[in-house]
mmCIF file of C-alpha atoms in Angstrom:
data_model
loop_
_atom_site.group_PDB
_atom_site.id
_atom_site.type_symbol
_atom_site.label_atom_id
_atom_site.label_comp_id
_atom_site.label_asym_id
_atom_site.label_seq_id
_atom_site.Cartn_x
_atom_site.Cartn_y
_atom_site.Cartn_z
ATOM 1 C CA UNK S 92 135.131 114.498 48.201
ATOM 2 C CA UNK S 93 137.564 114.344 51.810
ATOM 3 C CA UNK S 94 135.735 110.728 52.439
ATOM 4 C CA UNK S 95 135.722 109.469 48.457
ATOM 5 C CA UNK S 96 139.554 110.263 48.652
ATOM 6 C CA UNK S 97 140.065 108.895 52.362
ATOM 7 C CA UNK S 98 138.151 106.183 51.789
ATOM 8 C CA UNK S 99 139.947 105.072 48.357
ATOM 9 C CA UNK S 100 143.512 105.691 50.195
ATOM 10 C CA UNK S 101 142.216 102.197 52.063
ATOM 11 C CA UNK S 102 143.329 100.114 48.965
ATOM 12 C CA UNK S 103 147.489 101.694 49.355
ATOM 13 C CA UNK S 104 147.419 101.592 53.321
ATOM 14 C CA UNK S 105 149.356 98.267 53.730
ATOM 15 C CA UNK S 106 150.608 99.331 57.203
ATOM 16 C CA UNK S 107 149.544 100.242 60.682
ATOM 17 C CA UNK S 108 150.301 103.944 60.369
ATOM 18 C CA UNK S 109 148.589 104.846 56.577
ATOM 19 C CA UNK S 110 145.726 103.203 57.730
ATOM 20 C CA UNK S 111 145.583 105.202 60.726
ATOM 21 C CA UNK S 112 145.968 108.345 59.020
ATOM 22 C CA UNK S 113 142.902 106.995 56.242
ATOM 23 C CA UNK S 114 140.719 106.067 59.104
ATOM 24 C CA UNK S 115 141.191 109.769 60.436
ATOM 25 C CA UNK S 116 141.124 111.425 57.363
ATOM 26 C CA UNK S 117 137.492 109.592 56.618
ATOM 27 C CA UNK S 118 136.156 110.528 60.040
ATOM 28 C CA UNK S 119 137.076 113.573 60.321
ATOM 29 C CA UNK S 120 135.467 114.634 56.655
ATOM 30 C CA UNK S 121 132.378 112.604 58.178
ATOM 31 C CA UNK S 122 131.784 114.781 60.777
ATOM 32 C CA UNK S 123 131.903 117.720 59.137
ATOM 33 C CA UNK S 124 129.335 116.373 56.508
ATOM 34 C CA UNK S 125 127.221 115.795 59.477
ATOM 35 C CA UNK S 126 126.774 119.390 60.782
ATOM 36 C CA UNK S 127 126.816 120.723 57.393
ATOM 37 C CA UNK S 128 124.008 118.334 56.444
ATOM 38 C CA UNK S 129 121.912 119.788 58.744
ATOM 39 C CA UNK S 130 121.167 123.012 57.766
ATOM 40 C CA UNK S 131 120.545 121.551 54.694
ATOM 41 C CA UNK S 132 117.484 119.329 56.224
ATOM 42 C CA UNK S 133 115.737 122.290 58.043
ATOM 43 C CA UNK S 134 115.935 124.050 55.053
ATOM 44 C CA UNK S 135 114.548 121.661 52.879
ATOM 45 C CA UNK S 136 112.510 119.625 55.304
ATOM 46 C CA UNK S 137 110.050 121.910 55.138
ATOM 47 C CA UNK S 138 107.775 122.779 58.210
ATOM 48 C CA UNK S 139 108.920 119.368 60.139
ATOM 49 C CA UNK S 140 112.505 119.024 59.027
ATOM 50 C CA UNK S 141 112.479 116.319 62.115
ATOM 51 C CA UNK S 142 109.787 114.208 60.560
ATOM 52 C CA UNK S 143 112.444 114.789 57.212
ATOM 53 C CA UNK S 144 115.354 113.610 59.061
ATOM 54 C CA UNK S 145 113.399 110.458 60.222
ATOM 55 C CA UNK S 146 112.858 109.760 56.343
ATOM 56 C CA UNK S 147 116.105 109.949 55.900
ATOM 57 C CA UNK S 148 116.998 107.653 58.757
ATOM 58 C CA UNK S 149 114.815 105.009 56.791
ATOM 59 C CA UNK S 150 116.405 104.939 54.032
ATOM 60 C CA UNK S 151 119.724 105.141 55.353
ATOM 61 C CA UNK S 152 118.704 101.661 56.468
ATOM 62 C CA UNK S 153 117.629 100.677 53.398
ATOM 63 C CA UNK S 154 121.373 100.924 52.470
ATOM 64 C CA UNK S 155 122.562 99.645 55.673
ATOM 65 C CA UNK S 156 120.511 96.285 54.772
ATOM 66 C CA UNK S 157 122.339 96.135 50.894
ATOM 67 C CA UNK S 158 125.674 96.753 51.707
ATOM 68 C CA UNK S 159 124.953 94.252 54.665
ATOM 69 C CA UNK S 160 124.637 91.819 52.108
ATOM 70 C CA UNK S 161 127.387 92.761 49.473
ATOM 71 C CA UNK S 162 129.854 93.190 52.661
ATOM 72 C CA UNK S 163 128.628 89.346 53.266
ATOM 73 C CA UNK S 164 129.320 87.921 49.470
ATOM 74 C CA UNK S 165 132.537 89.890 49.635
ATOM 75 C CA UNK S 166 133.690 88.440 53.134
ATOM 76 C CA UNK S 167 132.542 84.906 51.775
ATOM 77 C CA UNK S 168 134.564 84.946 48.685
ATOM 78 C CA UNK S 169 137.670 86.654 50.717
ATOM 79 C CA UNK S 170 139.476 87.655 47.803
ATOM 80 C CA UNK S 171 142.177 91.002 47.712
ATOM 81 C CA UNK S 172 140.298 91.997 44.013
ATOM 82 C CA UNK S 173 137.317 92.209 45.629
ATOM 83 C CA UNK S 174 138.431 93.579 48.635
ATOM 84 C CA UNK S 175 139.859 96.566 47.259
ATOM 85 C CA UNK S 176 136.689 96.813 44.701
ATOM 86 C CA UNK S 177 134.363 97.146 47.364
ATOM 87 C CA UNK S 178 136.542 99.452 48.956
ATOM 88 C CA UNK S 179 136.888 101.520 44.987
ATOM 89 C CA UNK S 180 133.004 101.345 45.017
ATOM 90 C CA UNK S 181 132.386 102.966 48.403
ATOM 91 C CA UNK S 182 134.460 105.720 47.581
ATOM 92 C CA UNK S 183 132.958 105.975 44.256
ATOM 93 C CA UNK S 184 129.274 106.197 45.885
ATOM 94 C CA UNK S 185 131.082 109.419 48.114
ATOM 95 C CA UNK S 186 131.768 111.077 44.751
ATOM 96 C CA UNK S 187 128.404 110.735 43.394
ATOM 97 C CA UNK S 188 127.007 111.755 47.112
ATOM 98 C CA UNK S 189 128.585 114.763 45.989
ATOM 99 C CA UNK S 190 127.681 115.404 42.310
ATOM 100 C CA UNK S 191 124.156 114.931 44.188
ATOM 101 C CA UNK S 192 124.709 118.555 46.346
ATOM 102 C CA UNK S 193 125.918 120.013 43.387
ATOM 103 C CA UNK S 194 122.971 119.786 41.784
ATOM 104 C CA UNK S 195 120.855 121.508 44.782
ATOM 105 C CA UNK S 196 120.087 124.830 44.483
ATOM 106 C CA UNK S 197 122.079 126.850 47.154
ATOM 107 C CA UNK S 198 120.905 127.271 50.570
ATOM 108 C CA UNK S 199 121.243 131.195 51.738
ATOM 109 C CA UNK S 200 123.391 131.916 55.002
ATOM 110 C CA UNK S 201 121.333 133.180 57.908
ATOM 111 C CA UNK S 202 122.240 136.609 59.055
ATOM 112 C CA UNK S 203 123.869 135.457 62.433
ATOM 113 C CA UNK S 204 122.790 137.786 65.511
ATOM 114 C CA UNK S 205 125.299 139.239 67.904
ATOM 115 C CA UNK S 206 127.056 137.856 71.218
ATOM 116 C CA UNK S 207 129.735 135.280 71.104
ATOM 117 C CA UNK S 208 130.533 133.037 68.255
ATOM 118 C CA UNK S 209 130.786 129.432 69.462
ATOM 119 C CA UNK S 210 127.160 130.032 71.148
ATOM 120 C CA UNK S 211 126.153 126.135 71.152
ATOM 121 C CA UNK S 212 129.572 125.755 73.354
ATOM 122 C CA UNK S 213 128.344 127.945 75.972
ATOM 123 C CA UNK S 214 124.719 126.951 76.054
ATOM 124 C CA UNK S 215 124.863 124.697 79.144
ATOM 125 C CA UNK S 216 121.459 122.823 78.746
ATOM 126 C CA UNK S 217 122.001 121.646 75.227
ATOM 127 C CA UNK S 218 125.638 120.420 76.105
ATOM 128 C CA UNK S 219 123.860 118.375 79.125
ATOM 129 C CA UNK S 220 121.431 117.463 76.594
ATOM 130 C CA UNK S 221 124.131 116.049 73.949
ATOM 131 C CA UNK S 222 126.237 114.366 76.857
ATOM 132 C CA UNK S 223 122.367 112.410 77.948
ATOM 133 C CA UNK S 224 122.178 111.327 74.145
ATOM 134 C CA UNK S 225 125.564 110.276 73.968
ATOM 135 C CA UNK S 226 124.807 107.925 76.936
ATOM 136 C CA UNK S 227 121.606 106.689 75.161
ATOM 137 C CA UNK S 228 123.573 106.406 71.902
ATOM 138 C CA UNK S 229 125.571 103.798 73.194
ATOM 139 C CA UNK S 230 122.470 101.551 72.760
ATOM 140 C CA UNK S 231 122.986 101.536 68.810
ATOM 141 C CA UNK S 232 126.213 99.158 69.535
ATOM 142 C CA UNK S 233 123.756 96.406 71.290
ATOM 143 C CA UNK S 234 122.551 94.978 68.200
ATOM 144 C CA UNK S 235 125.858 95.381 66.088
ATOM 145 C CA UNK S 236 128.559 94.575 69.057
ATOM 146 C CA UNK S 237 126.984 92.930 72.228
ATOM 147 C CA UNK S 238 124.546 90.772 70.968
ATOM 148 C CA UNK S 239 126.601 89.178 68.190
ATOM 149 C CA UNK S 240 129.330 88.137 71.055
ATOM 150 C CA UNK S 241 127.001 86.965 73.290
ATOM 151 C CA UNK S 242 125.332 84.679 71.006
ATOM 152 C CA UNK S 243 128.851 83.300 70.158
ATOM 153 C CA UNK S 244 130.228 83.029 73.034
ATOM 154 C CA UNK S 245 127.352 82.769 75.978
ATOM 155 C CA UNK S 246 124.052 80.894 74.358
ATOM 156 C CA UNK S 247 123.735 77.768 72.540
ATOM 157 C CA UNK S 248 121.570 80.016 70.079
ATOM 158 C CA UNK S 249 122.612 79.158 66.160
ATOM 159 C CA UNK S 250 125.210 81.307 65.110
ATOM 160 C CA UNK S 251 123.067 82.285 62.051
ATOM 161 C CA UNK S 252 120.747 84.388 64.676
ATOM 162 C CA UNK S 253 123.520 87.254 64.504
ATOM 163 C CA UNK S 254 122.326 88.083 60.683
ATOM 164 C CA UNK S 255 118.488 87.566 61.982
ATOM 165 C CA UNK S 256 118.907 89.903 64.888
ATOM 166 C CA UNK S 257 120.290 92.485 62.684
ATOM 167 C CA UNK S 258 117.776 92.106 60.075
ATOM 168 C CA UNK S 259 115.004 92.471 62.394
ATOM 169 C CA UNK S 260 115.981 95.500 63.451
ATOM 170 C CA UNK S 261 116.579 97.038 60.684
ATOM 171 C CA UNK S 262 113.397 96.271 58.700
ATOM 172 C CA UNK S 263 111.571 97.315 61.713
ATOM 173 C CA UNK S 264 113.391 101.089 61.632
ATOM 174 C CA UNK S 265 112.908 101.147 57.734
ATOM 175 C CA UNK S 266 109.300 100.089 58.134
ATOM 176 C CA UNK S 267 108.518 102.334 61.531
ATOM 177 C CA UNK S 268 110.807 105.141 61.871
ATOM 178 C CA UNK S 269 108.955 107.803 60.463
ATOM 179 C CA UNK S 270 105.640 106.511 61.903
ATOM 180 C CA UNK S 271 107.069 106.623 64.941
ATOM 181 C CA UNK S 272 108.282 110.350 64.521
ATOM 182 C CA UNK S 273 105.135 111.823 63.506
ATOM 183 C CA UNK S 274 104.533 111.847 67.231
ATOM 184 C CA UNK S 275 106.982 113.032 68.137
ATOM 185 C CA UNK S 276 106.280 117.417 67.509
ATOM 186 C CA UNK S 277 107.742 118.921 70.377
ATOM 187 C CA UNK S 278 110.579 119.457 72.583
ATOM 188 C CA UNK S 279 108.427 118.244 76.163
ATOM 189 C CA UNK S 280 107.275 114.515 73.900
ATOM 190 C CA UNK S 281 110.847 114.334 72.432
ATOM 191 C CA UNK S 282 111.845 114.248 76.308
ATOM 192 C CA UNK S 283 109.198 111.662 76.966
ATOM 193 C CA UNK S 284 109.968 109.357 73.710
ATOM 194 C CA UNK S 285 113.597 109.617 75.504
ATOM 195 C CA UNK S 286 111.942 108.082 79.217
ATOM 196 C CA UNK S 287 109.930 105.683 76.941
ATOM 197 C CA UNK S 288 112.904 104.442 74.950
ATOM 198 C CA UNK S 289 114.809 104.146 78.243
ATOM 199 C CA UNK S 290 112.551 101.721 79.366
ATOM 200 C CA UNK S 291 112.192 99.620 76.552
ATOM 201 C CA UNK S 292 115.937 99.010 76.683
ATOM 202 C CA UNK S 293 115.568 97.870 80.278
ATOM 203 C CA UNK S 294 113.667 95.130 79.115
ATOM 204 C CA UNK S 295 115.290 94.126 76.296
ATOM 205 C CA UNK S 296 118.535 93.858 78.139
ATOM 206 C CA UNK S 297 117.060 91.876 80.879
ATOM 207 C CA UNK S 298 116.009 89.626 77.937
ATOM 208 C CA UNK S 299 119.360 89.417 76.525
ATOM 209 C CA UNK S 300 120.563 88.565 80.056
ATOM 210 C CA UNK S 301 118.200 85.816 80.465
ATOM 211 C CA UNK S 302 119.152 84.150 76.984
ATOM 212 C CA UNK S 303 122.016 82.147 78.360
ATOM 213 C CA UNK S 304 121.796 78.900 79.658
ATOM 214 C CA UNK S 305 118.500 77.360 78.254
ATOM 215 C CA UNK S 306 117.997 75.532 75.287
ATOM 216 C CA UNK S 307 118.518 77.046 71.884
ATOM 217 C CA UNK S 308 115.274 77.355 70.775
ATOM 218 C CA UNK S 309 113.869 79.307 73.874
ATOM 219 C CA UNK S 310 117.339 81.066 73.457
ATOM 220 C CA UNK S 311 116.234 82.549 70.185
ATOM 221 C CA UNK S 312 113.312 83.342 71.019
ATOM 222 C CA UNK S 313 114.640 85.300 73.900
ATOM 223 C CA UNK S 314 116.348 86.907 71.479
ATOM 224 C CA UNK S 315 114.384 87.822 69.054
ATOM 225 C CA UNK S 316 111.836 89.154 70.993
ATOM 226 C CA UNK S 317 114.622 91.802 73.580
ATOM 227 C CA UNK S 318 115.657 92.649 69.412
ATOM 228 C CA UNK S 319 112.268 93.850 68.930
ATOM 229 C CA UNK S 320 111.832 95.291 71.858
ATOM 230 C CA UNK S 321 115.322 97.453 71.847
ATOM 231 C CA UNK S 322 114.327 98.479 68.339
ATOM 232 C CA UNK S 323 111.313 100.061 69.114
ATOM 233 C CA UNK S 324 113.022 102.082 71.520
ATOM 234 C CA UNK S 325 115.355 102.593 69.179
ATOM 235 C CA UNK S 326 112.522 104.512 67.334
ATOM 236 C CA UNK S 327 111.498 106.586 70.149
ATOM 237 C CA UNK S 328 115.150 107.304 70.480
ATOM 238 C CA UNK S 329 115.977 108.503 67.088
ATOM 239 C CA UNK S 330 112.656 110.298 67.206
ATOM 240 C CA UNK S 331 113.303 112.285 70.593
ATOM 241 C CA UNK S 332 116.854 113.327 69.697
ATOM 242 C CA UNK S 333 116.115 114.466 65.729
ATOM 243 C CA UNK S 334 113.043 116.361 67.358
ATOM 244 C CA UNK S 335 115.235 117.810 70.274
ATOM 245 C CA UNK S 336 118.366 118.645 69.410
ATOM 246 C CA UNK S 337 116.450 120.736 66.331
ATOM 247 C CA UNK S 338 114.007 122.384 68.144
ATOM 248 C CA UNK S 339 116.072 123.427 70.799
ATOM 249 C CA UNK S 340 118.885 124.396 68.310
ATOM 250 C CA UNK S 341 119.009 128.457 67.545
ATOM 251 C CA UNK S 342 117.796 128.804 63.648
ATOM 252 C CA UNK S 343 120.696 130.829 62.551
ATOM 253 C CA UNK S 344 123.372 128.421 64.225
ATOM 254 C CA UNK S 345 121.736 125.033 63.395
ATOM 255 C CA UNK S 346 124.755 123.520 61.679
ATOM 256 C CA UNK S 347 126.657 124.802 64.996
ATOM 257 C CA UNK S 348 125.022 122.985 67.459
ATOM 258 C CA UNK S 349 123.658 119.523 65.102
ATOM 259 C CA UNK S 350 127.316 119.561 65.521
ATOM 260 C CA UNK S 351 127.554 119.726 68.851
ATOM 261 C CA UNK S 352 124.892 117.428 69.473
ATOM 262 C CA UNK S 353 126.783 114.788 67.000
ATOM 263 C CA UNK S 354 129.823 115.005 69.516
ATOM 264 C CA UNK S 355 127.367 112.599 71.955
ATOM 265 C CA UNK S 356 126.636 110.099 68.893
ATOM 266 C CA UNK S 357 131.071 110.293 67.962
ATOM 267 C CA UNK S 358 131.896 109.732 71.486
ATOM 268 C CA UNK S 359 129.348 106.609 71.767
ATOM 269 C CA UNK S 360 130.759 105.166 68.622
ATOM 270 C CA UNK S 361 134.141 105.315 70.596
ATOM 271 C CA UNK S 362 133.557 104.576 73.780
ATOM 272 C CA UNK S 363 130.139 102.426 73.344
ATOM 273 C CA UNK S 364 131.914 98.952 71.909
ATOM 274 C CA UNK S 365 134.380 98.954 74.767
ATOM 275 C CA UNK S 366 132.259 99.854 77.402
ATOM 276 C CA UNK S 367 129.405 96.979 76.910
ATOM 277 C CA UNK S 368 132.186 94.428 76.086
ATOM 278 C CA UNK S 369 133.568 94.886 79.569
ATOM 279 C CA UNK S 370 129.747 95.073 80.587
ATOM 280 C CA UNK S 371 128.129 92.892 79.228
ATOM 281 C CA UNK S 372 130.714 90.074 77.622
ATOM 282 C CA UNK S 373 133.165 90.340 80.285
ATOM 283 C CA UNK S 374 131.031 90.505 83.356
ATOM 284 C CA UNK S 375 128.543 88.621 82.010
ATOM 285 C CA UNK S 376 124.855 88.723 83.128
ATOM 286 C CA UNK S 377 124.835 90.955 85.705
ATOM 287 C CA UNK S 378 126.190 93.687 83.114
ATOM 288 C CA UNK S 379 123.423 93.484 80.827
ATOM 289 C CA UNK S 380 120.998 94.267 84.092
ATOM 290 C CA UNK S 381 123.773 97.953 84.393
ATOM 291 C CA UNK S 382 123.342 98.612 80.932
ATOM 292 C CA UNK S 383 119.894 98.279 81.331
ATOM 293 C CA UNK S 384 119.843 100.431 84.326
ATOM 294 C CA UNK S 385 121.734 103.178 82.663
ATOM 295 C CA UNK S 386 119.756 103.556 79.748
ATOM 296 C CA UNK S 387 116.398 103.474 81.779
ATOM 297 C CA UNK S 388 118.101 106.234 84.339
ATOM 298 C CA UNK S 389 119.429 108.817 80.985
ATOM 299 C CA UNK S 390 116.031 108.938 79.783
ATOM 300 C CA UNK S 391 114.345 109.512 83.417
ATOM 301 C CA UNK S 392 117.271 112.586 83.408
ATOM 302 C CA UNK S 393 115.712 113.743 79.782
ATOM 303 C CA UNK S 394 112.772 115.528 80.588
ATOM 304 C CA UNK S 395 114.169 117.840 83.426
ATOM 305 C CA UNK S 396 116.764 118.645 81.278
ATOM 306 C CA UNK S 397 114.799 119.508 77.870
ATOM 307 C CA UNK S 398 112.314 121.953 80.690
ATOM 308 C CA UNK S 399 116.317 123.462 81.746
ATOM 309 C CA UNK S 400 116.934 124.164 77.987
ATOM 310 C CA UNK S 401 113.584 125.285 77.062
ATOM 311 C CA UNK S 402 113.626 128.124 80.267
ATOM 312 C CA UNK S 403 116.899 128.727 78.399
ATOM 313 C CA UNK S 404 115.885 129.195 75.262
ATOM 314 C CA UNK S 405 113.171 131.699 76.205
ATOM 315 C CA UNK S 406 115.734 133.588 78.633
ATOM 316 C CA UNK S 407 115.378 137.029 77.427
ATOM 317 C CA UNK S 408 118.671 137.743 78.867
ATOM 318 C CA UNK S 409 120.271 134.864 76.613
ATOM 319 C CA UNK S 410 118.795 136.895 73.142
ATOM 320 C CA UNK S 411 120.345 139.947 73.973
ATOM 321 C CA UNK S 412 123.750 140.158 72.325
ATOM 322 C CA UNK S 413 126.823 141.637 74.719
ATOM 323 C CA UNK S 414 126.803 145.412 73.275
ATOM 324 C CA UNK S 415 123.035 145.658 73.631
ATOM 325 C CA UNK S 416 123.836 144.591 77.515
ATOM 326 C CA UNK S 417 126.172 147.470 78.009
ATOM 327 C CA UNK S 418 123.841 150.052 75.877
ATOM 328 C CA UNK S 419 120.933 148.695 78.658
ATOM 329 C CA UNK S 420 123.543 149.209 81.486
#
C-alpha cells in the first residue's frame, strides 16, 4: 500500500525535491516487500521454495515484457494524460498486489531461538556471500544500460537492435529459468552455477567488445549471440543465488537475511549503471574485457566462500545461544 501511494504521489511531484522524496518513499516500501516476501515463498514453496522462486522469476518477466510494450506506446504518443495514467495504473496494480496477500491464509511466526537479534548481520560468510552477489548483480544492468549505449553510440548496428536484445533475453529467462533451476539443489552446485555464470559473462562481454567497428550486419550478430550468451548465465545466476542465499539462510530468520542478501542486488542497482558507463561507454573496449574479468573472478571466489558458510552453518558453537555458553562455562 507504501508503493501504490508512493508511486501515485509521481503524478503531483512537479519538482526536483517531491520527486525525490516519491522515489524514496517507493524504494524504501520495495525493499521491505522484498524480505517480507520471502518467508512467504519458503513457506509456500513447498519442499523447493528455490525452484518456487525461479517460477516466480518467470513470470515476473512475463510482466517485464508487457509493460515493456505499454511503456513503448506510452513514450510514442508522449502525452501528460497518458503519462500520469500509466503512472495511476501502476499504482493501481500495487493495490491489487495487495488485496492478493489479503486473501492468503496467514503464515505462523517461527519461534526464534536465542543469541543476538540481528544474527544475519553478524554471520560473516553470508555477508561475504551477499557482497560476491552484489558484484555479480551488476551484470543485470548489461542488457538494460550498457548494451543499449553502445549500440547507439559505438556500432553501426540498427538502433532497433536495443528492443531485440532485450527481448531475447527476456523470452529466454521466461522460457528457461526454472529449467535451469531444477539443477540447481544445493548450496556446493549453487556455488558452481555462480563459476559457470561467471564465465559465460566473460564471453559475452568479449563479444560485446568486439561488436564495434565492423559492418552492421556482423555487428548484430555479434550481438545477438554475447545476448544469448549473458542470458544463460543469467540463469545460472539467478539459480545459484535463489538456491544459496535460502539454503544457507537460518529457517527461523529467513526474512532477516533474504534481506540482507537483497542489500547486494540494491547496491548493484545503484552503483551498477555508473560503474559500466565509466567501464564500458567511457573507456570503451578495453572496459568490456574488466567487466568481463570481474564477473568471471566473483564467481571463481563463490565456491570457497559457500564451503566458509556451510562450515559455519554446521558450527556447533554458532547454534548455541549466549546463556547456554555461560551455563556450559
Amino acid at each position: 500500500m507504501v508503493q501504490a501511494l508512493a508511486t501515485a504521489c509521481f503524478v503531483l511531484a512537479d519538482s526536483f525535491w517531491p520527486f525525490v522524496l516519491a522515489v524514496c518513499a517507493a524504494t524504501a516500501a520495495k525493499a521491505a516487500g522484498i524480505a517480507a516476501r520471502s518467508p512467504l515463498i519458503r513457506h509456500y514453496g513447498g519442499d523447493r521454495p528455490q525452484e518456487f522462486r525461479a517460477y516466480l522469476r518467470a513470470v515476473t518477466n512475463v510482466r517485464i515484457s508487457l509493460g515493456a510494450v505499454l511503456a513503448g506506446w506510452v513514450v510514442q504518443v508522449g502525452t501528460l494524460t497518458v503519462y500520469q495514467l500509466m503512472v495511476i495504473g501502476n499504482a493501481i496494480a500495487f493495490v491489487v498486489s495487495a488485496a492478493i496477500l489479503v486473501l492468503l491464509p496467514p503464515v505462523a511466526p517461527v519461534p526464534t531461538a536465542g543469541g543476538p537479534r540481528w544474527i544475519a548481520l553478524r554471520d560473516r560468510p553470508y555477508l561475504l556471500l551477499t557482497a560476491l552477489d552484489g558484484i555479480m548483480a551488476i551484470q543485470f544492468k548489461v542488457l538494460t544500460v550498457a548494451i543499449p549505449l553502445w549500440i547507439v553510440g559505438a556500432t553501426t548496428a540498427p538502433h532497433w537492435l536495443i528492443s531485440a536484445t532485450m527481448l531475447t533475453g527476456t523470452l529466454i529467462v521466461v522460457a528457461f529459468q526454472v529449467r535451469a533451476s531444477r539443477n540447481v539443489d544445493s548450496p556446493a552446485t549453487g556455488a558452481h552455477a555462480y563459476r559457470r555464470a561467471g564465465g559465460a559473462f566473460l564471453i559475452a562481454c568479449s563479444l560485446i567488445s568486439l561488436s564495434a567497428g565492423i559492418p552492421a550486419w556482423a555487428a548484430a550478430t555479434m550481438l545477438i549471440t554475447a545476448v544469448v550468451i549473458h542470458t544463460i548465465g543469467e540463469l545460472w545466476h539467478s539459480a545459484a543465488g535463489f538456491e544459496v542465499s535460502f539454503a544457507l539462510a537460518t529457517p527461523h530468520a529467513t526474512g532477516q537475511y533474504l534481506g540482507v542478501f537483497g542489500l547486494g542486488a540494491g547496491l548493484a542497482e545503484a552503483l551498477g549503471p555508473g560503474l559500466l558507463i565509466a567501464l564500458c561507454i567511457t573507456w570503451g573496449r578495453p572496459g568490456w574485457y574488466v567487466a568481463g574479468a570481474m564477473f568471471a573472478l566473483t564467481g571463481l571466489a563463490v565456491p570457497p566462500a559457500v564451503r566458509w558458510a556451510q562450515r559455519h552453518q554446521h558450527d556447533p558453537q554458532k547454534q548455541i545461544a549466549p546463556t547456554e555458553k555461560a551455563s556450559t562455562a
